[in-house]
Amino acid sequence: MIEIISYQEVKGRDKEIAKKEFEKLLEKIKREYRCEVLSVEEDWEEKEGFHTFVAELRVYFDTFLDYIKYSINYAADVDVLEPPKLTLDPEEFGEALVYIVDFFERFYKTYDVAFSMQTQDKIEIDIEKYKEGIYDEEDIYNFEEEGLIRVKAVFEGYGLSEEEVVKRMLFSLKDNIIVNKVITKELEREEPYKDVGFYGLIGVEMLCRPIDVIEIAYKFIPVVISIESKKIEISCLELQDIGNELGGAIFELSHAAVMRGIQ
């Protein structure tokens, strides 16, 4: 079981409307999850002209997937109380990844906003070396003993050339993600990819922390993602970071979607 403290906030210029929306939000959360309302605070921000209502909630989850759904759907600011360490099998972790990919893919298609990826043209990468694999099984075993998980993901990509697409993908990944192997498969080029140099699938085998896999899922929207490690261990602090990372991602994208609508 996962136990958290969560803070939910509603702001509005009209006090009664804000209060009503705040109460509706709390009732919805209480219907969907086992939770306790620990405190409620009301504030008047005179300078901005907003009435603010904040609730401190204690929420319980039976599964990791439930925790992920809450973090995404309620853009939650969370403090994790229990457990000290969460141990998951690949299927449990994989279910959460599928939910994340599906949610953010639908969000991108609906609002036409997504995270931009960094690029660096001058980076030198030996693609043939990555196709063969950088590390042997003993190295990979040692990485897993250090708490990293083995992940295989397939992405769709296009660009001037195979090399340019692979370089862009590898550079976009965080430095602490260890990439072992990259393979590509060119697909038949139809519109809108008919005139690009390369269009196809990029398979990446990597070793990384659970929170890095979560970030890859919502930023890159892989076509396929699978966990090769036999178990996934997530500390209390990392579990908290995962929830806040997802809540922050939703907030950032929602703000971008609103600003796009205003322009």
PDB file of C-alpha atoms in Angstrom:
ATOM      1  CA  MET A   1       0.000   0.000   0.000  1.00  0.00           C
ATOM      2  CA  ILE A   2       1.132   3.549  -0.757  1.00  0.00           C
ATOM      3  CA  GLU A   3       0.246   6.341   1.652  1.00  0.00           C
ATOM      4  CA  ILE A   4       0.712  10.014   0.790  1.00  0.00           C
ATOM      5  CA  ILE A   5      -0.056  13.539   1.901  1.00  0.00           C
ATOM      6  CA  SER A   6      -1.490  15.521  -1.006  1.00  0.00           C
ATOM      7  CA  TYR A   7      -2.331  19.197  -1.347  1.00  0.00           C
ATOM      8  CA  GLN A   8      -5.193  20.306  -3.577  1.00  0.00           C
ATOM      9  CA  GLU A   9      -5.848  23.951  -4.407  1.00  0.00           C
ATOM     10  CA  VAL A  10      -8.631  25.864  -6.125  1.00  0.00           C
ATOM     11  CA  LYS A  11      -8.475  29.594  -6.944  1.00  0.00           C
ATOM     12  CA  GLY A  12     -11.139  31.954  -8.189  1.00  0.00           C
ATOM     13  CA  ARG A  13     -12.173  35.590  -8.235  1.00  0.00           C
ATOM     14  CA  ASP A  14     -15.688  34.713  -7.103  1.00  0.00           C
ATOM     15  CA  LYS A  15     -15.537  33.219  -3.612  1.00  0.00           C
ATOM     16  CA  GLU A  16     -18.728  31.161  -3.826  1.00  0.00           C
ATOM     17  CA  ILE A  17     -17.892  29.676  -7.217  1.00  0.00           C
ATOM     18  CA  ALA A  18     -14.351  28.823  -6.083  1.00  0.00           C
ATOM     19  CA  LYS A  19     -15.674  27.242  -2.894  1.00  0.00           C
ATOM     20  CA  LYS A  20     -18.217  25.174  -4.812  1.00  0.00           C
ATOM     21  CA  GLU A  21     -15.555  23.915  -7.255  1.00  0.00           C
ATOM     22  CA  PHE A  22     -13.256  23.137  -4.329  1.00  0.00           C
ATOM     23  CA  GLU A  23     -15.942  21.077  -2.587  1.00  0.00           C
ATOM     24  CA  LYS A  24     -16.749  19.229  -5.835  1.00  0.00           C
ATOM     25  CA  LEU A  25     -13.058  18.381  -6.248  1.00  0.00           C
ATOM     26  CA  LEU A  26     -12.784  16.958  -2.736  1.00  0.00           C
ATOM     27  CA  GLU A  27     -15.967  14.914  -3.146  1.00  0.00           C
ATOM     28  CA  LYS A  28     -14.682  13.464  -6.418  1.00  0.00           C
ATOM     29  CA  ILE A  29     -11.370  12.446  -4.846  1.00  0.00           C
ATOM     30  CA  LYS A  30     -13.163  10.884  -1.858  1.00  0.00           C
ATOM     31  CA  ARG A  31     -15.368   8.851  -4.229  1.00  0.00           C
ATOM     32  CA  GLU A  32     -12.413   7.527  -6.183  1.00  0.00           C
ATOM     33  CA  TYR A  33      -9.866   6.940  -3.412  1.00  0.00           C
ATOM     34  CA  ARG A  34      -9.675   6.126   0.264  1.00  0.00           C
ATOM     35  CA  CYS A  35      -8.670   9.420   1.803  1.00  0.00           C
ATOM     36  CA  GLU A  36      -9.001  11.699   4.824  1.00  0.00           C
ATOM     37  CA  VAL A  37      -9.263  15.497   4.756  1.00  0.00           C
ATOM     38  CA  LEU A  38      -6.702  16.625   7.342  1.00  0.00           C
ATOM     39  CA  SER A  39      -7.174  20.369   7.024  1.00  0.00           C
ATOM     40  CA  VAL A  40      -8.746  23.075   4.873  1.00  0.00           C
ATOM     41  CA  GLU A  41      -7.428  26.618   4.571  1.00  0.00           C
ATOM     42  CA  GLU A  42      -9.026  29.643   2.946  1.00  0.00           C
ATOM     43  CA  ASP A  43      -7.113  32.738   1.884  1.00  0.00           C
ATOM     44  CA  TRP A  44      -7.842  36.047   0.141  1.00  0.00           C
ATOM     45  CA  GLU A  45      -5.018  37.252  -2.098  1.00  0.00           C
ATOM     46  CA  GLU A  46      -5.822  40.935  -2.204  1.00  0.00           C
ATOM     47  CA  LYS A  47      -3.098  41.899  -4.680  1.00  0.00           C
ATOM     48  CA  GLU A  48      -4.172  39.317  -7.307  1.00  0.00           C
ATOM     49  CA  GLY A  49      -7.837  39.399  -6.339  1.00  0.00           C
ATOM     50  CA  PHE A  50      -8.153  35.635  -5.838  1.00  0.00           C
ATOM     51  CA  HIS A  51      -9.887  33.527  -3.222  1.00  0.00           C
ATOM     52  CA  THR A  52      -7.815  30.403  -2.552  1.00  0.00           C
ATOM     53  CA  PHE A  53      -8.924  27.150  -0.951  1.00  0.00           C
ATOM     54  CA  VAL A  54      -6.303  24.530  -0.019  1.00  0.00           C
ATOM     55  CA  ALA A  55      -6.938  21.042   1.359  1.00  0.00           C
ATOM     56  CA  GLU A  56      -4.391  18.746   2.969  1.00  0.00           C
ATOM     57  CA  LEU A  57      -5.358  15.131   2.259  1.00  0.00           C
ATOM     58  CA  ARG A  58      -4.080  11.760   3.374  1.00  0.00           C
ATOM     59  CA  VAL A  59      -4.625   9.356   0.470  1.00  0.00           C
ATOM     60  CA  TYR A  60      -4.100   5.584   0.263  1.00  0.00           C
ATOM     61  CA  PHE A  61      -3.445   3.492  -2.857  1.00  0.00           C
ATOM     62  CA  ASP A  62      -3.543  -0.282  -3.214  1.00  0.00           C
ATOM     63  CA  THR A  63      -1.464  -0.295  -6.407  1.00  0.00           C
ATOM     64  CA  PHE A  64       1.307   1.677  -8.088  1.00  0.00           C
ATOM     65  CA  LEU A  65      -1.017   2.265 -11.054  1.00  0.00           C
ATOM     66  CA  ASP A  66      -3.604   3.941  -8.797  1.00  0.00           C
ATOM     67  CA  TYR A  67      -0.893   6.261  -7.471  1.00  0.00           C
ATOM     68  CA  ILE A  68       0.186   7.141 -11.016  1.00  0.00           C
ATOM     69  CA  LYS A  69      -3.411   7.847 -12.074  1.00  0.00           C
ATOM     70  CA  TYR A  70      -3.922  10.153  -9.092  1.00  0.00           C
ATOM     71  CA  SER A  71      -0.678  12.042  -9.754  1.00  0.00           C
ATOM     72  CA  ILE A  72      -1.629  12.629 -13.391  1.00  0.00           C
ATOM     73  CA  ASN A  73      -5.351  13.324 -13.105  1.00  0.00           C
ATOM     74  CA  TYR A  74      -5.075  15.642 -10.119  1.00  0.00           C
ATOM     75  CA  ALA A  75      -1.670  17.221 -10.935  1.00  0.00           C
ATOM     76  CA  ALA A  76      -0.869  16.373  -7.351  1.00  0.00           C
ATOM     77  CA  ASP A  77       1.711  17.928  -5.052  1.00  0.00           C
ATOM     78  CA  VAL A  78       2.564  14.898  -2.902  1.00  0.00           C
ATOM     79  CA  ASP A  79       4.631  13.798   0.095  1.00  0.00           C
ATOM     80  CA  VAL A  80       4.991  10.015   0.301  1.00  0.00           C
ATOM     81  CA  LEU A  81       4.755   8.544   3.814  1.00  0.00           C
ATOM     82  CA  GLU A  82       4.715   4.805   3.081  1.00  0.00           C
ATOM     83  CA  PRO A  83       6.296   2.496   2.088  1.00  0.00           C
ATOM     84  CA  PRO A  84      10.032   3.088   2.747  1.00  0.00           C
ATOM     85  CA  LYS A  85      10.694   1.057  -0.408  1.00  0.00           C
ATOM     86  CA  LEU A  86       8.286  -0.240  -3.052  1.00  0.00           C
ATOM     87  CA  THR A  87       9.124  -3.458  -4.912  1.00  0.00           C
ATOM     88  CA  LEU A  88       7.276  -4.109  -8.172  1.00  0.00           C
ATOM     89  CA  ASP A  89       7.388  -6.835 -10.784  1.00  0.00           C
ATOM     90  CA  PRO A  90       7.801  -5.857 -14.467  1.00  0.00           C
ATOM     91  CA  GLU A  91       4.090  -6.356 -15.172  1.00  0.00           C
ATOM     92  CA  GLU A  92       2.989  -3.901 -12.450  1.00  0.00           C
ATOM     93  CA  PHE A  93       5.486  -1.273 -13.552  1.00  0.00           C
ATOM     94  CA  GLY A  94       4.635  -1.909 -17.195  1.00  0.00           C
ATOM     95  CA  GLU A  95       0.912  -1.312 -16.599  1.00  0.00           C
ATOM     96  CA  ALA A  96       1.724   2.125 -15.224  1.00  0.00           C
ATOM     97  CA  LEU A  97       3.951   2.923 -18.210  1.00  0.00           C
ATOM     98  CA  VAL A  98       1.186   1.945 -20.647  1.00  0.00           C
ATOM     99  CA  TYR A  99      -1.224   4.273 -18.835  1.00  0.00           C
ATOM    100  CA  ILE A 100       1.286   7.153 -18.925  1.00  0.00           C
ATOM    101  CA  VAL A 101       2.058   6.718 -22.634  1.00  0.00           C
ATOM    102  CA  ASP A 102      -1.632   6.474 -23.537  1.00  0.00           C
ATOM    103  CA  PHE A 103      -2.607   9.512 -21.446  1.00  0.00           C
ATOM    104  CA  PHE A 104       0.102  11.820 -22.791  1.00  0.00           C
ATOM    105  CA  GLU A 105      -0.329  10.625 -26.378  1.00  0.00           C
ATOM    106  CA  ARG A 106      -4.020  11.548 -26.211  1.00  0.00           C
ATOM    107  CA  PHE A 107      -3.140  14.883 -24.588  1.00  0.00           C
ATOM    108  CA  TYR A 108      -0.652  15.722 -27.360  1.00  0.00           C
ATOM    109  CA  LYS A 109      -3.135  14.832 -30.102  1.00  0.00           C
ATOM    110  CA  THR A 110      -5.972  16.779 -28.468  1.00  0.00           C
ATOM    111  CA  TYR A 111      -4.098  20.004 -27.682  1.00  0.00           C
ATOM    112  CA  ASP A 112      -1.157  19.806 -30.123  1.00  0.00           C
ATOM    113  CA  VAL A 113       1.431  20.530 -27.425  1.00  0.00           C
ATOM    114  CA  ALA A 114       4.429  18.401 -26.501  1.00  0.00           C
ATOM    115  CA  PHE A 115       7.840  18.627 -24.890  1.00  0.00           C
ATOM    116  CA  SER A 116      10.610  19.788 -27.208  1.00  0.00           C
ATOM    117  CA  MET A 117      13.791  17.744 -27.422  1.00  0.00           C
ATOM    118  CA  GLN A 118      17.288  19.191 -27.324  1.00  0.00           C
ATOM    119  CA  THR A 119      19.558  18.632 -30.298  1.00  0.00           C
ATOM    120  CA  GLN A 120      23.281  19.044 -30.896  1.00  0.00           C
ATOM    121  CA  ASP A 121      24.591  18.612 -34.418  1.00  0.00           C
ATOM    122  CA  LYS A 122      28.285  18.387 -33.503  1.00  0.00           C
ATOM    123  CA  ILE A 123      27.982  15.375 -31.188  1.00  0.00           C
ATOM    124  CA  GLU A 124      30.011  12.418 -32.484  1.00  0.00           C
ATOM    125  CA  ILE A 125      28.500   8.937 -32.148  1.00  0.00           C
ATOM    126  CA  ASP A 126      29.738   5.643 -33.589  1.00  0.00           C
ATOM    127  CA  ILE A 127      26.409   4.181 -34.677  1.00  0.00           C
ATOM    128  CA  GLU A 128      27.918   0.831 -35.693  1.00  0.00           C
ATOM    129  CA  LYS A 129      29.326   0.419 -32.187  1.00  0.00           C
ATOM    130  CA  TYR A 130      25.901   1.034 -30.676  1.00  0.00           C
ATOM    131  CA  LYS A 131      24.337  -1.454 -33.093  1.00  0.00           C
ATOM    132  CA  GLU A 132      26.685  -4.155 -31.777  1.00  0.00           C
ATOM    133  CA  GLY A 133      26.130  -3.249 -28.120  1.00  0.00           C
ATOM    134  CA  ILE A 134      28.414  -1.378 -25.733  1.00  0.00           C
ATOM    135  CA  TYR A 135      28.258  -3.616 -22.638  1.00  0.00           C
ATOM    136  CA  ASP A 136      28.353  -7.355 -21.978  1.00  0.00           C
ATOM    137  CA  GLU A 137      25.948  -9.276 -19.732  1.00  0.00           C
ATOM    138  CA  GLU A 138      28.271  -9.016 -16.715  1.00  0.00           C
ATOM    139  CA  ASP A 139      28.321  -5.220 -17.018  1.00  0.00           C
ATOM    140  CA  ILE A 140      24.535  -5.145 -17.308  1.00  0.00           C
ATOM    141  CA  TYR A 141      24.187  -7.408 -14.250  1.00  0.00           C
ATOM    142  CA  ASN A 142      26.377  -5.007 -12.246  1.00  0.00           C
ATOM    143  CA  PHE A 143      24.299  -2.014 -13.356  1.00  0.00           C
ATOM    144  CA  GLU A 144      21.146  -3.798 -12.193  1.00  0.00           C
ATOM    145  CA  GLU A 145      22.780  -4.577  -8.846  1.00  0.00           C
ATOM    146  CA  GLU A 146      23.333  -0.830  -8.468  1.00  0.00           C
ATOM    147  CA  GLY A 147      19.576  -0.268  -8.757  1.00  0.00           C
ATOM    148  CA  LEU A 148      19.244   0.499 -12.472  1.00  0.00           C
ATOM    149  CA  ILE A 149      16.596  -1.282 -14.504  1.00  0.00           C
ATOM    150  CA  ARG A 150      17.016  -2.728 -17.971  1.00  0.00           C
ATOM    151  CA  VAL A 151      14.603  -1.227 -20.478  1.00  0.00           C
ATOM    152  CA  LYS A 152      13.941  -1.776 -24.167  1.00  0.00           C
ATOM    153  CA  ALA A 153      11.999   0.905 -26.000  1.00  0.00           C
ATOM    154  CA  VAL A 154      11.057   1.506 -29.623  1.00  0.00           C
ATOM    155  CA  PHE A 155      10.496   5.031 -30.945  1.00  0.00           C
ATOM    156  CA  GLU A 156       9.277   6.410 -34.245  1.00  0.00           C
ATOM    157  CA  GLY A 157      11.610   8.987 -35.770  1.00  0.00           C
ATOM    158  CA  TYR A 158      12.493  10.869 -38.920  1.00  0.00           C
ATOM    159  CA  GLY A 159      15.188  13.250 -40.098  1.00  0.00           C
ATOM    160  CA  LEU A 160      17.869  14.031 -42.644  1.00  0.00           C
ATOM    161  CA  SER A 161      19.573  10.656 -42.184  1.00  0.00           C
ATOM    162  CA  GLU A 162      19.676   7.575 -39.966  1.00  0.00           C
ATOM    163  CA  GLU A 163      22.746   8.978 -38.216  1.00  0.00           C
ATOM    164  CA  GLU A 164      21.074  12.326 -37.518  1.00  0.00           C
ATOM    165  CA  VAL A 165      17.969  10.646 -36.060  1.00  0.00           C
ATOM    166  CA  VAL A 166      20.003   8.340 -33.806  1.00  0.00           C
ATOM    167  CA  LYS A 167      22.228  11.210 -32.640  1.00  0.00           C
ATOM    168  CA  ARG A 168      19.184  13.320 -31.805  1.00  0.00           C
ATOM    169  CA  MET A 169      17.616  10.473 -29.846  1.00  0.00           C
ATOM    170  CA  LEU A 170      20.752   9.700 -27.838  1.00  0.00           C
ATOM    171  CA  PHE A 171      21.495  13.340 -27.095  1.00  0.00           C
ATOM    172  CA  SER A 172      17.941  13.882 -25.869  1.00  0.00           C
ATOM    173  CA  LEU A 173      18.325  11.187 -23.210  1.00  0.00           C
ATOM    174  CA  LYS A 174      19.702  12.255 -19.842  1.00  0.00           C
ATOM    175  CA  ASP A 175      23.408  11.765 -19.132  1.00  0.00           C
ATOM    176  CA  ASN A 176      22.671   9.307 -16.315  1.00  0.00           C
ATOM    177  CA  ILE A 177      20.832   6.972 -18.709  1.00  0.00           C
ATOM    178  CA  ILE A 178      23.212   4.247 -19.894  1.00  0.00           C
ATOM    179  CA  VAL A 179      22.530   3.289 -23.505  1.00  0.00           C
ATOM    180  CA  ASN A 180      23.745  -0.181 -24.418  1.00  0.00           C
ATOM    181  CA  LYS A 181      22.378  -0.803 -27.880  1.00  0.00           C
ATOM    182  CA  VAL A 182      20.565   0.966 -30.713  1.00  0.00           C
ATOM    183  CA  ILE A 183      19.002  -0.629 -33.772  1.00  0.00           C
ATOM    184  CA  THR A 184      17.001   0.986 -36.559  1.00  0.00           C
ATOM    185  CA  LYS A 185      14.463  -0.195 -39.088  1.00  0.00           C
ATOM    186  CA  GLU A 186      13.532   1.996 -42.017  1.00  0.00           C
ATOM    187  CA  LEU A 187       9.837   2.112 -42.920  1.00  0.00           C
ATOM    188  CA  GLU A 188       8.168   2.891 -46.219  1.00  0.00           C
ATOM    189  CA  ARG A 189       8.037   6.658 -46.574  1.00  0.00           C
ATOM    190  CA  GLU A 190       4.606   8.078 -47.171  1.00  0.00           C
ATOM    191  CA  GLU A 191       3.248  11.566 -46.547  1.00  0.00           C
ATOM    192  CA  PRO A 192       4.266  13.567 -44.589  1.00  0.00           C
ATOM    193  CA  TYR A 193       7.621  11.701 -44.507  1.00  0.00           C
ATOM    194  CA  LYS A 194       8.068  11.100 -48.240  1.00  0.00           C
ATOM    195  CA  ASP A 195      10.871  13.634 -48.704  1.00  0.00           C
ATOM    196  CA  VAL A 196      12.880  13.034 -45.507  1.00  0.00           C
ATOM    197  CA  GLY A 197      16.186  11.174 -45.558  1.00  0.00           C
ATOM    198  CA  PHE A 198      15.172   8.623 -42.933  1.00  0.00           C
ATOM    199  CA  TYR A 199      11.843   7.546 -41.502  1.00  0.00           C
ATOM    200  CA  GLY A 200      11.541   4.494 -39.308  1.00  0.00           C
ATOM    201  CA  LEU A 201      11.804   2.847 -35.912  1.00  0.00           C
ATOM    202  CA  ILE A 202      14.636   3.275 -33.419  1.00  0.00           C
ATOM    203  CA  GLY A 203      15.041   0.545 -30.820  1.00  0.00           C
ATOM    204  CA  VAL A 204      17.054   1.484 -27.736  1.00  0.00           C
ATOM    205  CA  GLU A 205      18.231  -0.811 -24.955  1.00  0.00           C
ATOM    206  CA  MET A 206      19.163   1.197 -21.867  1.00  0.00           C
ATOM    207  CA  LEU A 207      19.717   1.035 -18.133  1.00  0.00           C
ATOM    208  CA  CYS A 208      18.293   3.746 -15.930  1.00  0.00           C
ATOM    209  CA  ARG A 209      16.410   4.632 -12.758  1.00  0.00           C
ATOM    210  CA  PRO A 210      12.634   4.105 -12.524  1.00  0.00           C
ATOM    211  CA  ILE A 211      11.992   7.867 -12.609  1.00  0.00           C
ATOM    212  CA  ASP A 212      13.977   8.131 -15.861  1.00  0.00           C
ATOM    213  CA  VAL A 213      11.748   5.478 -17.458  1.00  0.00           C
ATOM    214  CA  ILE A 214       8.681   7.470 -16.378  1.00  0.00           C
ATOM    215  CA  GLU A 215      10.122  10.600 -18.011  1.00  0.00           C
ATOM    216  CA  ILE A 216      10.918   8.719 -21.217  1.00  0.00           C
ATOM    217  CA  ALA A 217       7.332   7.417 -21.303  1.00  0.00           C
ATOM    218  CA  TYR A 218       5.668  10.847 -21.151  1.00  0.00           C
ATOM    219  CA  LYS A 219       8.223  12.886 -23.113  1.00  0.00           C
ATOM    220  CA  PHE A 220       9.097  10.513 -25.947  1.00  0.00           C
ATOM    221  CA  ILE A 221       5.851   8.487 -26.235  1.00  0.00           C
ATOM    222  CA  PRO A 222       7.525   5.208 -27.289  1.00  0.00           C
ATOM    223  CA  VAL A 223       5.739   2.855 -29.666  1.00  0.00           C
ATOM    224  CA  VAL A 224       6.737  -0.052 -27.420  1.00  0.00           C
ATOM    225  CA  ILE A 225       8.411  -0.117 -24.003  1.00  0.00           C
ATOM    226  CA  SER A 226       9.307  -3.228 -22.019  1.00  0.00           C
ATOM    227  CA  ILE A 227      11.031  -3.850 -18.700  1.00  0.00           C
ATOM    228  CA  GLU A 228      13.665  -6.587 -18.859  1.00  0.00           C
ATOM    229  CA  SER A 229      14.675  -6.559 -15.165  1.00  0.00           C
ATOM    230  CA  LYS A 230      13.000  -9.120 -12.887  1.00  0.00           C
ATOM    231  CA  LYS A 231      12.095  -6.563 -10.221  1.00  0.00           C
ATOM    232  CA  ILE A 232      11.916  -2.807  -9.800  1.00  0.00           C
ATOM    233  CA  GLU A 233      12.736  -1.200  -6.467  1.00  0.00           C
ATOM    234  CA  ILE A 234      11.610   2.378  -5.846  1.00  0.00           C
ATOM    235  CA  SER A 235      12.599   4.294  -2.722  1.00  0.00           C
ATOM    236  CA  CYS A 236      10.106   6.454  -0.842  1.00  0.00           C
ATOM    237  CA  LEU A 237      11.841   9.612  -2.082  1.00  0.00           C
ATOM    238  CA  GLU A 238      11.912   8.446  -5.706  1.00  0.00           C
ATOM    239  CA  LEU A 239       8.249   7.462  -5.472  1.00  0.00           C
ATOM    240  CA  GLN A 240       7.520  11.010  -4.322  1.00  0.00           C
ATOM    241  CA  ASP A 241       9.626  12.460  -7.146  1.00  0.00           C
ATOM    242  CA  ILE A 242       7.706  10.364  -9.699  1.00  0.00           C
ATOM    243  CA  GLY A 243       4.357  11.710  -8.499  1.00  0.00           C
ATOM    244  CA  ASN A 244       5.528  15.313  -8.462  1.00  0.00           C
ATOM    245  CA  GLU A 245       7.258  14.907 -11.840  1.00  0.00           C
ATOM    246  CA  LEU A 246       4.024  13.750 -13.468  1.00  0.00           C
ATOM    247  CA  GLY A 247       1.984  16.458 -11.748  1.00  0.00           C
ATOM    248  CA  GLY A 248       4.481  19.078 -12.910  1.00  0.00           C
ATOM    249  CA  ALA A 249       4.437  17.737 -16.477  1.00  0.00           C
ATOM    250  CA  ILE A 250       0.645  18.014 -16.651  1.00  0.00           C
ATOM    251  CA  PHE A 251       0.760  21.533 -15.215  1.00  0.00           C
ATOM    252  CA  GLU A 252       3.395  22.608 -17.754  1.00  0.00           C
ATOM    253  CA  LEU A 253       1.553  21.154 -20.746  1.00  0.00           C
ATOM    254  CA  SER A 254      -1.832  22.474 -19.586  1.00  0.00           C
ATOM    255  CA  HIS A 255      -0.368  25.963 -19.244  1.00  0.00           C
ATOM    256  CA  ALA A 256       1.126  25.712 -22.748  1.00  0.00           C
ATOM    257  CA  ALA A 257      -2.235  24.576 -24.148  1.00  0.00           C
ATOM    258  CA  VAL A 258      -4.045  27.498 -22.487  1.00  0.00           C
ATOM    259  CA  MET A 259      -1.485  30.015 -23.745  1.00  0.00           C
ATOM    260  CA  ARG A 260      -1.746  28.597 -27.270  1.00  0.00           C
ATOM    261  CA  GLY A 261      -5.520  29.077 -27.120  1.00  0.00           C
ATOM    262  CA  ILE A 262      -5.100  32.700 -26.019  1.00  0.00           C
ATOM    263  CA  GLN A 263      -2.703  33.618 -28.837  1.00  0.00           C
TER     264      GLN A 263
END
